[in-house]
CSV table of C-alpha atoms and ligand atoms in Angstrom, one decimal:
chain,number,residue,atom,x,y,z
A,77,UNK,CA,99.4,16.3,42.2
A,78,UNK,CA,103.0,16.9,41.7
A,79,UNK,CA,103.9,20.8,41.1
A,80,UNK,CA,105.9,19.5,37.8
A,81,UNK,CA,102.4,17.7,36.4
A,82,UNK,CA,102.1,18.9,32.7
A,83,UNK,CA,99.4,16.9,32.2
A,84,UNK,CA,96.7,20.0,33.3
A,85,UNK,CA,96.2,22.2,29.9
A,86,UNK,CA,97.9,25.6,30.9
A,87,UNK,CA,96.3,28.2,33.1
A,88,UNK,CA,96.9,31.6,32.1
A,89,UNK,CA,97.4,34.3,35.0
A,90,UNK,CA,94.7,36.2,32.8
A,91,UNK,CA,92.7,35.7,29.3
A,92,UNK,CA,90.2,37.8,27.6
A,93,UNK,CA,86.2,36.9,27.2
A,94,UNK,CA,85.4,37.8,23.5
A,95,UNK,CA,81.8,36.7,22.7
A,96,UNK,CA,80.4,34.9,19.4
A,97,UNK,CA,77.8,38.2,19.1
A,98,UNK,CA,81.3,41.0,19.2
A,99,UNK,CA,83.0,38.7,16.3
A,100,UNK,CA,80.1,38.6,14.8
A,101,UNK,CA,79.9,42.8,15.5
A,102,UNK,CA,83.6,43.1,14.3
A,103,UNK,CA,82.8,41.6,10.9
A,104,UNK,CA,79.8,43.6,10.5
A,105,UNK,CA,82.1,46.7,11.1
A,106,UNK,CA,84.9,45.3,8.5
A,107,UNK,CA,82.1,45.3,6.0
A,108,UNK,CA,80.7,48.5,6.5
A,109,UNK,CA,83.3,50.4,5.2
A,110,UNK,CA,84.2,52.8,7.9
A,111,UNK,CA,86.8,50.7,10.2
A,112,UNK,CA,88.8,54.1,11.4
A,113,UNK,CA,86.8,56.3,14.6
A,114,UNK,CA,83.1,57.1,13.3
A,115,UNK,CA,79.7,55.6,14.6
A,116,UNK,CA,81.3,52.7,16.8
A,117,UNK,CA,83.6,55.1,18.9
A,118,UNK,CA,80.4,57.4,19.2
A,119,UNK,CA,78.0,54.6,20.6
A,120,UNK,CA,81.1,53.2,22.9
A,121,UNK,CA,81.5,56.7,24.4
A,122,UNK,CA,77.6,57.7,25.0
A,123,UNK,CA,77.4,53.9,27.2
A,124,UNK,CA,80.5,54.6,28.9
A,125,UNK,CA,78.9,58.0,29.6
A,126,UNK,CA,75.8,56.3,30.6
A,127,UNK,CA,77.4,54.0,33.0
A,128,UNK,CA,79.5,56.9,34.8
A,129,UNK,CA,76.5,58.6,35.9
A,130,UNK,CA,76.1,60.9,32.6
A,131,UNK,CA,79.4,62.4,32.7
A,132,UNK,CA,81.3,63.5,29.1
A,133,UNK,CA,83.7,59.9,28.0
A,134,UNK,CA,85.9,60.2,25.4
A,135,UNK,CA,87.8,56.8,23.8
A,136,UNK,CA,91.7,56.8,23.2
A,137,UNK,CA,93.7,54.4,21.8
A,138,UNK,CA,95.6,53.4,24.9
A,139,UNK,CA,94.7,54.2,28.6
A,140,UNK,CA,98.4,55.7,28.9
A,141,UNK,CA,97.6,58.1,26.7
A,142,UNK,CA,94.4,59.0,28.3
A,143,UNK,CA,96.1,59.6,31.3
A,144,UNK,CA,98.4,61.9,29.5
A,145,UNK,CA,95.5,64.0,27.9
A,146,UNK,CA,94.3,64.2,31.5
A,147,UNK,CA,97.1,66.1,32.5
A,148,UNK,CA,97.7,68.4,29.3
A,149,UNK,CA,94.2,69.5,30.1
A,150,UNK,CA,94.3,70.1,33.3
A,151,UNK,CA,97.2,72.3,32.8
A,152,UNK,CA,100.5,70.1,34.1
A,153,UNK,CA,103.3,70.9,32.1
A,154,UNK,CA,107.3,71.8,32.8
A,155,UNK,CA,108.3,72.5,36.3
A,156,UNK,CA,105.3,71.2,37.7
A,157,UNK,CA,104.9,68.1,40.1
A,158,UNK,CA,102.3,65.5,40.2
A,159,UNK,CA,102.5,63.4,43.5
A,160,UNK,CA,102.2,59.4,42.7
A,161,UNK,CA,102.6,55.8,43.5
A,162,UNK,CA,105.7,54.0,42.8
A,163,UNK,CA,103.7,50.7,42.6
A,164,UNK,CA,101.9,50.9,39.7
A,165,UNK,CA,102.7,50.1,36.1
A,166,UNK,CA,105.0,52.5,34.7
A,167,UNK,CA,102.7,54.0,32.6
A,168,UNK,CA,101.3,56.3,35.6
A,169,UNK,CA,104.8,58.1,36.3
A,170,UNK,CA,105.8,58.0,32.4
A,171,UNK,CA,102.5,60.2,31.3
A,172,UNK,CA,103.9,62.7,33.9
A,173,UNK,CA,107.5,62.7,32.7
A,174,UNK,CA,105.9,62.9,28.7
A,175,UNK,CA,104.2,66.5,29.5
A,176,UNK,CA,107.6,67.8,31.2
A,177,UNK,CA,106.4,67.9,34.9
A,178,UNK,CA,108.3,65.4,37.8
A,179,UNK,CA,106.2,62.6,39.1
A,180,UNK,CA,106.9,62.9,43.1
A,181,UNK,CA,106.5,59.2,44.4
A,182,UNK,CA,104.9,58.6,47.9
A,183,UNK,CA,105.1,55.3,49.7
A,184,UNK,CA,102.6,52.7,49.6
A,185,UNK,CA,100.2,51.5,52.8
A,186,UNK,CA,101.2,47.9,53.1
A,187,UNK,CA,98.1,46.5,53.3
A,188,UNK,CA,96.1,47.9,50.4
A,189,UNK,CA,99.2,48.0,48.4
A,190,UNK,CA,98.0,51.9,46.9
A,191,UNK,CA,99.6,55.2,47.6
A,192,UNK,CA,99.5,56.1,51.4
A,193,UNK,CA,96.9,59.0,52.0
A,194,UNK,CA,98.8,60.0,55.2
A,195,UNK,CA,102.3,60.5,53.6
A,196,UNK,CA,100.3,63.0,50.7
A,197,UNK,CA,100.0,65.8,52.4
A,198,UNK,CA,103.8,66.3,53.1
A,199,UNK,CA,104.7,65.8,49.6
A,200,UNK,CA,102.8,69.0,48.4
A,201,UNK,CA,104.6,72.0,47.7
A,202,UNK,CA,103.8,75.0,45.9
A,203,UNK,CA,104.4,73.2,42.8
A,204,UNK,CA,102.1,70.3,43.1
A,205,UNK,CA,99.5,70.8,40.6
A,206,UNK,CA,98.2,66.9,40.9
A,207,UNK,CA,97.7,63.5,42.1
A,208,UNK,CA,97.3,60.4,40.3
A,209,UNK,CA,96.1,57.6,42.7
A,210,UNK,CA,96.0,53.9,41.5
A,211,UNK,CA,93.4,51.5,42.6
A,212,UNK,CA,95.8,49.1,42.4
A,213,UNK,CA,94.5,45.5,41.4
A,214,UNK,CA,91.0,47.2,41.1
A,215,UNK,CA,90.9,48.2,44.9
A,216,UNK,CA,90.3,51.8,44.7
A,217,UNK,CA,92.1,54.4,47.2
A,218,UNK,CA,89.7,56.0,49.9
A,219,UNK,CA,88.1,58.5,47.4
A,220,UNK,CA,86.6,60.7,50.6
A,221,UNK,CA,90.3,61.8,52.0
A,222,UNK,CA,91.6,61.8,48.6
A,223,UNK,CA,89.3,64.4,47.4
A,224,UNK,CA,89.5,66.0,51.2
A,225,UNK,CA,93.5,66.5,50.2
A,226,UNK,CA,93.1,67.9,46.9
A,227,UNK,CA,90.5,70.4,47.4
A,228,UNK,CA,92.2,71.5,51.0
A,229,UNK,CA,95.1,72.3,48.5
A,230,UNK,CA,93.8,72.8,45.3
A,231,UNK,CA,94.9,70.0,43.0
A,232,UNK,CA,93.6,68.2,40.6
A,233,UNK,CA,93.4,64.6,40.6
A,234,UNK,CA,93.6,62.1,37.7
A,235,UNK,CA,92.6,58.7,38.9
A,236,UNK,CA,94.4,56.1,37.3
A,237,UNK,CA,91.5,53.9,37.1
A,238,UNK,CA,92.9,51.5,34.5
A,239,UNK,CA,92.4,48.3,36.7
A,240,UNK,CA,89.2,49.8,38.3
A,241,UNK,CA,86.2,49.0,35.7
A,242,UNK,CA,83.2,48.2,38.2
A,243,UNK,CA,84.7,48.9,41.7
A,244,UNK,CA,83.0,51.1,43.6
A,245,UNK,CA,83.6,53.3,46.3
A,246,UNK,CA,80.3,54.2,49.0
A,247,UNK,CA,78.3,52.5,46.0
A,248,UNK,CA,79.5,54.6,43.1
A,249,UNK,CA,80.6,53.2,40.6
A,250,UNK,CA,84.4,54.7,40.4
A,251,UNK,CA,84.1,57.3,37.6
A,252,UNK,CA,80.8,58.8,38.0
A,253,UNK,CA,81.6,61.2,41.3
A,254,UNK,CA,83.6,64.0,40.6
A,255,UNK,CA,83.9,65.4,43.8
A,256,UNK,CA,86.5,67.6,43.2
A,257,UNK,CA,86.8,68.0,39.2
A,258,UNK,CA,88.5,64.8,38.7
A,259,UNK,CA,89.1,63.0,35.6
A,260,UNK,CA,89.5,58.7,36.0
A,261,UNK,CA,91.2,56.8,33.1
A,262,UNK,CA,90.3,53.3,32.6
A,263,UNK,CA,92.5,51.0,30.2
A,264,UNK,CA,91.0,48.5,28.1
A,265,UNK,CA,93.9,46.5,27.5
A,266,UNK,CA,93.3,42.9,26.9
A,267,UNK,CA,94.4,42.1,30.2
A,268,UNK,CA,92.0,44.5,32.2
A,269,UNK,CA,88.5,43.8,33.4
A,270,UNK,CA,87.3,44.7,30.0
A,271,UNK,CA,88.8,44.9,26.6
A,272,UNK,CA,89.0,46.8,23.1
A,273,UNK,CA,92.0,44.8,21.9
A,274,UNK,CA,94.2,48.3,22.8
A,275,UNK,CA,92.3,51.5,24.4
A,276,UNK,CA,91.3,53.4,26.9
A,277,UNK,CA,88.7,56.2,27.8
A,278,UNK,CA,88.7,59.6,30.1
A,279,UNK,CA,85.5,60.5,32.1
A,280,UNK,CA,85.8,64.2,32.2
A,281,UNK,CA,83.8,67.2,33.6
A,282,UNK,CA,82.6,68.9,31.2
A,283,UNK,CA,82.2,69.7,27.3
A,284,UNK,CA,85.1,71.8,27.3
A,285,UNK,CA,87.5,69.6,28.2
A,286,UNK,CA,85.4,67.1,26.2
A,287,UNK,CA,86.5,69.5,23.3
A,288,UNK,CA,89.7,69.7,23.9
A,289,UNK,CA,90.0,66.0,24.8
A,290,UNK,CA,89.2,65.4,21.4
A,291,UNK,CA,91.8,67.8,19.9
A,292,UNK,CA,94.6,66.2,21.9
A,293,UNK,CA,93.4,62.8,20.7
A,294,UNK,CA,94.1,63.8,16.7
A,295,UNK,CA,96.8,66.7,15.6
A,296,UNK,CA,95.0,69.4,18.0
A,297,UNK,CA,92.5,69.7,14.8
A,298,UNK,CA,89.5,71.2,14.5
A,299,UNK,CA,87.2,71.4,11.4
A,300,UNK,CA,84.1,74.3,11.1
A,301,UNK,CA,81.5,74.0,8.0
A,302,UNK,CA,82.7,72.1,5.2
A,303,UNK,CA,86.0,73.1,4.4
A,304,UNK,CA,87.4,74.6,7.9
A,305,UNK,CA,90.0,73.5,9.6
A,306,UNK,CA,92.3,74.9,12.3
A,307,UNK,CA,94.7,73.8,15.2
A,308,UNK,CA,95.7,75.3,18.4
A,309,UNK,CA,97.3,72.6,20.6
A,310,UNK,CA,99.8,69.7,19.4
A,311,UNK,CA,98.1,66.7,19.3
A,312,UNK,CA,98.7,63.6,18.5
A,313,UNK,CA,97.4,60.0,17.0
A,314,UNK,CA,95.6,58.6,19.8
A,315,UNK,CA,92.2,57.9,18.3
A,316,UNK,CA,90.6,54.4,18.5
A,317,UNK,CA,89.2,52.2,15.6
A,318,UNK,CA,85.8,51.7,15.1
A,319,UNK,CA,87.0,47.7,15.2
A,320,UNK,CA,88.3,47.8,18.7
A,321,UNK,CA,85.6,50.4,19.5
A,322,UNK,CA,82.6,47.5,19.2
A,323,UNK,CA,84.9,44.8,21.0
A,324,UNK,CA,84.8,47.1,23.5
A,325,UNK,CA,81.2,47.5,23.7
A,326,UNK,CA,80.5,43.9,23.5
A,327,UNK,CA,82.6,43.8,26.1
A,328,UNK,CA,80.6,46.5,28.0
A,329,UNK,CA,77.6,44.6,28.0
A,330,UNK,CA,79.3,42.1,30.3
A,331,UNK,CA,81.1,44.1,33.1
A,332,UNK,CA,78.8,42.9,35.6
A,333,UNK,CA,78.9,40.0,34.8
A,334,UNK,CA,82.7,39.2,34.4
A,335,UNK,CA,83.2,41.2,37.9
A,336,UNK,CA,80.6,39.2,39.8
A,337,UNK,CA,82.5,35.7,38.1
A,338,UNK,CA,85.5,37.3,39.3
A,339,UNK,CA,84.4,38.2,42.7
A,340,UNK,CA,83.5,34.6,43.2
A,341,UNK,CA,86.6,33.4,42.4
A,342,UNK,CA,88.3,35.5,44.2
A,343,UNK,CA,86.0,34.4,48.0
A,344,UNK,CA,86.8,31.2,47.1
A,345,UNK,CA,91.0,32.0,46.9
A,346,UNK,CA,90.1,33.4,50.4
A,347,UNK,CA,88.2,30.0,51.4
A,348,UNK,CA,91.3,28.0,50.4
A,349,UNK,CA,93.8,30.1,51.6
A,350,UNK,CA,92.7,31.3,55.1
A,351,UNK,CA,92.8,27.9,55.7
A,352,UNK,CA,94.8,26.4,58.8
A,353,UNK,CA,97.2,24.7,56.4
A,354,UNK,CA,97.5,27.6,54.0
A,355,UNK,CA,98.3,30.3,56.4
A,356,UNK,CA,100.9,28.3,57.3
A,357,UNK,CA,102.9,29.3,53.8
A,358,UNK,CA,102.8,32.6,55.1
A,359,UNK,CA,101.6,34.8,52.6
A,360,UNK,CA,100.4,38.4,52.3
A,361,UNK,CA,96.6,38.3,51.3
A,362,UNK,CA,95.2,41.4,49.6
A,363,UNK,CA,92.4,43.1,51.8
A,364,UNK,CA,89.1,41.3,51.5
A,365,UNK,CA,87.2,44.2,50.0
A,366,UNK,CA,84.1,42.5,48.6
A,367,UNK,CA,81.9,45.9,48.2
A,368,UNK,CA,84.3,47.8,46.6
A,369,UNK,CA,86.8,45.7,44.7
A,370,UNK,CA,86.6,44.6,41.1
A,371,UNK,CA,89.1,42.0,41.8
A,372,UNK,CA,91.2,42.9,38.7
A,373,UNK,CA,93.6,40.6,40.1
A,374,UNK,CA,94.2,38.5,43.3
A,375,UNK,CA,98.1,38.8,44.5
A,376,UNK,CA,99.8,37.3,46.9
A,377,UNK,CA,102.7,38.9,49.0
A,378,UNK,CA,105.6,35.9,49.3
A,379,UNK,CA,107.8,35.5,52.7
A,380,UNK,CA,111.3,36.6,52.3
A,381,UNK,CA,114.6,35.7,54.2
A,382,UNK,CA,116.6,32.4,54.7
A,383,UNK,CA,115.3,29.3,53.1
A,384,UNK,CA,112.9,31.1,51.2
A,385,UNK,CA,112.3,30.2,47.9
A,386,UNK,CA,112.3,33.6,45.8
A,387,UNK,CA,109.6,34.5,43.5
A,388,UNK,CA,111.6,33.8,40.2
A,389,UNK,CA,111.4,30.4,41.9
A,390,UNK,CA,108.3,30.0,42.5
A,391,UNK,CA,106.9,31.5,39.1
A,392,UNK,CA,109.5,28.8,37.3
A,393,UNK,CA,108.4,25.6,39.1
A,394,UNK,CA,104.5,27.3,38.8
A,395,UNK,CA,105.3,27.2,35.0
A,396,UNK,CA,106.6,23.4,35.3
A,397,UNK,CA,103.1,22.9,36.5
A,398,UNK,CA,101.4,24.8,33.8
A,399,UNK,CA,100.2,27.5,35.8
A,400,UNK,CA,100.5,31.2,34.3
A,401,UNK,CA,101.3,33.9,36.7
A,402,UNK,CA,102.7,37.6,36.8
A,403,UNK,CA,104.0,40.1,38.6
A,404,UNK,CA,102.5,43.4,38.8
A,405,UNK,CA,104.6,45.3,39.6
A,406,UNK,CA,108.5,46.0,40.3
A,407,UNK,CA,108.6,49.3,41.8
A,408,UNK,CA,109.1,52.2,39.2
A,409,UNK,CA,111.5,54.5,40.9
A,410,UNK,CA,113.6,51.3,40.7
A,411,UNK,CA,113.5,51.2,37.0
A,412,UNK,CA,117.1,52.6,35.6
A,413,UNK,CA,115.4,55.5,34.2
A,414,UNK,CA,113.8,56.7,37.2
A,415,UNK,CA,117.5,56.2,39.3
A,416,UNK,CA,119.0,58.0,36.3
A,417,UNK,CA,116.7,60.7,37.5
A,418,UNK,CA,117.7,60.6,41.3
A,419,UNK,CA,115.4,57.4,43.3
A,420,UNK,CA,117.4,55.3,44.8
A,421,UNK,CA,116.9,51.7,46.8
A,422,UNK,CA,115.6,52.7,50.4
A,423,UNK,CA,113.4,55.4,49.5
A,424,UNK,CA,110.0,53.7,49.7
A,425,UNK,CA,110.3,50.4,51.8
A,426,UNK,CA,107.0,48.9,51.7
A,427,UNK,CA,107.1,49.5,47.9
A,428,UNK,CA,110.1,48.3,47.7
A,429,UNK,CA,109.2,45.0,50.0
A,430,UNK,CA,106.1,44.3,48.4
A,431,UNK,CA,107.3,44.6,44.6
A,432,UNK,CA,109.8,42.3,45.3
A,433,UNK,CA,108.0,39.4,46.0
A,434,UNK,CA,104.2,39.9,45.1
A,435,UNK,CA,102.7,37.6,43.0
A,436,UNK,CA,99.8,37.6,40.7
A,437,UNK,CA,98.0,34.2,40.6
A,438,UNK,CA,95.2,33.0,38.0
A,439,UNK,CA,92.4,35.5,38.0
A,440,UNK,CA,89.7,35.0,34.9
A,441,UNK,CA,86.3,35.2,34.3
A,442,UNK,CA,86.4,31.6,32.6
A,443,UNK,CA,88.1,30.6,35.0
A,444,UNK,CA,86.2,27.9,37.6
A,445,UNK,CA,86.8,26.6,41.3
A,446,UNK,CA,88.8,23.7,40.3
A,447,UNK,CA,91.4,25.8,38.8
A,448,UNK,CA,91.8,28.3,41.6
A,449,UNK,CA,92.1,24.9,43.7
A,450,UNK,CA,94.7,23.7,41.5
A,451,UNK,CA,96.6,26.9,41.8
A,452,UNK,CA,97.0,27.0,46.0
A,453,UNK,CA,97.6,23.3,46.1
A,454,UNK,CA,100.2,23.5,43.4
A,455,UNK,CA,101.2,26.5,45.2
A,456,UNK,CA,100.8,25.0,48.9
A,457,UNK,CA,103.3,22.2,47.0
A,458,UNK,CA,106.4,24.4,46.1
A,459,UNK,CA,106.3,26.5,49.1
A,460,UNK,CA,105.9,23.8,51.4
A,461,UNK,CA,109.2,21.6,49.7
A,462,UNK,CA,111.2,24.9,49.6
B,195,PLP,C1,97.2,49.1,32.1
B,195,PLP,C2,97.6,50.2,33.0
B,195,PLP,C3,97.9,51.4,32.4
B,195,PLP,C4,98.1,51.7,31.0
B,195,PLP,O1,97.1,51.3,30.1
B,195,PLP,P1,97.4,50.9,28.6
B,195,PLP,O2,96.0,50.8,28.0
B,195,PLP,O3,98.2,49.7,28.6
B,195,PLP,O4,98.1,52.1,28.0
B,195,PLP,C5,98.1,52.5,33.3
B,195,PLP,N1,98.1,52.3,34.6
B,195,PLP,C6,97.8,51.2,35.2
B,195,PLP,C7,97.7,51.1,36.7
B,195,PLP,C8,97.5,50.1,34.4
B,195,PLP,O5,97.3,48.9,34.9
């Protein structure tokens, strides 16, 4: 097959699963009169709160702004600093920058592509009030030596668990430990293992923060008896519909099952591409965490340096072909707002390295074998003819 065939129908990088039986839930919910938060957002929050081991859930309109909530509760605010990845979407370092407190990048361990748990501990200073690990691509940071740092020192931890629905670490599901009062944020952005159209949820401690979860989420309001109503924090507008709130649990319903498709597709990428022929293209394979991964995506690292093809290349003639891919993601402290505010090129290498040239190929639960052959051969095709 020639990398330029057209003749394949297209292959997204990524597509959502939305069942007959959630349309069908949607339209019921249209009908009923009550499309805004009410009884969908309450049943989607007590299974999320099931699945994390009985833990308080609440549901937000976006999982950016979960994160945010997560810091105004625990505390972070002006002068404060919350220790972070640079390899993540922008969205983790933003949240910090929105409550007035300096994200304080570490660099990334090249091979699982999160934050380096060594480099932490330097970075702390009296100032740190938190950490926000990614589990980048769904493969979550050692949980053990994370929650070892924070409670040596103190911190609070927010995982950023956007890409992380269904990975596990020791067993647990990520989400239901809190080892040292932690709060993980998942994303249900279309693109993410599971979806409410836009949303996100916060597994918190306890029914305190619950509380005051729920006043950050609308105006900082509160309402007593009939007729009361008061506010002591500024909240905002971050409350999901009841709509996206039953996509989401129709989507709930099949976790497992997207992640095991997923999983499945992702051994086989490893069958094709740890291949004698394939490791000849030299690329960067993710780790081949089957227990704890949720394979939210499968990226590949590209080579670099003379006669190299670089990865706008490779995405264009991958295009030609019909074949869908992204990339996930350029570092942030190289984003013009973040140099504005002092990061300059250098300052992370692997980070640096890695965003440059990784590579997000096809990763769906509809997807099948054929296409993920189709995608290394096609591959195997442009990097071989440079
Ligand atoms: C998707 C994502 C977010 C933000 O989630 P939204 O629902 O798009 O606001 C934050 N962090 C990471 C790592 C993500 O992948």
């Amino acid at each position: 097959m020639s990398p330029t065939d057209d003749t394949k129908p297209f292959l997204p990088f990524t597509r959502p699963d939305i069942d007959e039986e959630t349309i069908a839930g949607v339209a019921d919910v249209l009908r009923s009169g009550w499309i805004t938060s009410g009884p969908q957002v309450k049943a989607f929050e007590a299974t999320l709160s099931q699945l994390f081991g009985g833990r308080p859930v609440r549901a937000f309109n976006s999982g950016t702004c979960t994160m945010e909530i997560a810091l105004r509760i625990a505390g972070v605010g002006e002068g404060d600093e919350v220790i972070t990845t640079p390899l993540s979407w922008i969205a983790t370092s933003n949240v910090v920058l929105e409550t007035g407190a300096s994200p304080v990048f570490m660099d990334i361990d090249p091979v699982t592509r999160n934050i380096d748990l060594e480099k932490i501990e330097a970075a702390i200073t009296p100032r740190t009030k938190a950490i926000i690990p990614v589990d980048l691509a769904g493969l979550p940071v050692d949980r053990d030596r994370l929650h070892a740092i924070a409670q040596k020192h103190n911190l609070r931890v927010v995982e950023d668990a956007a890409q992380a629905a269904g990975s596990k670490w020791r067993g647990n599901l990520i989400g239901t430990k809190a080892a040292s009062r932690d709060f993980a944020s998942f994303s249900f952005h279309p693109n993410k293992n599971i979806t409410s159209i836009e949303g996100g949820c916060l597994v918190l401690n306890d029914e305190r923060e619950a509380a005051l979860a729920e006043q950050y989420r609308l105006q900082g309001v509160v309402r007593t008896g009939f007729d009361g109503m008061d506010a002591e924090v500024l909240g905002g507008k971050f409350n999901l519909t009841d709509v996206a709130a039953r996509v989401g649990l129709g989507q709930l319903r099949r976790l497992d099952e997207f992640n095991a498709k997923r999983r499945a597709l992702a051994q086989h990428y490893f069958k094709l591409l740890d291949a004698p022929a394939a490791r000849a293209l030299n690329l960067g394979l993710p780790p081949a965490d089957f227990e704890n991964s949720n394979w939210h995506m499968f990226q590949v690292v590209l080579p670099e340096g003379p006669g190299c093809l670089t990865r706008a290349q490779v995405m264009e003639k991958m295009r030609a072909a019909n074949i869908g891919t992204g990339v996930h993601y350029p570092p942030i402290h190289l984003f013009t707002l973040y140099r504005n505010l002092g990061w300059k090129p250098g300052d992370f290498p692997n980070a640096e390295r890695i965003g440059r040239t990784i590579l997000t190929l096809p990763l769906f639960p509809a997807m099948t074998a054929d296409d993920v052959g189709r995608v290394v051969a096609t591959l195997g095709e442009i990097l071989q003819k440079k």
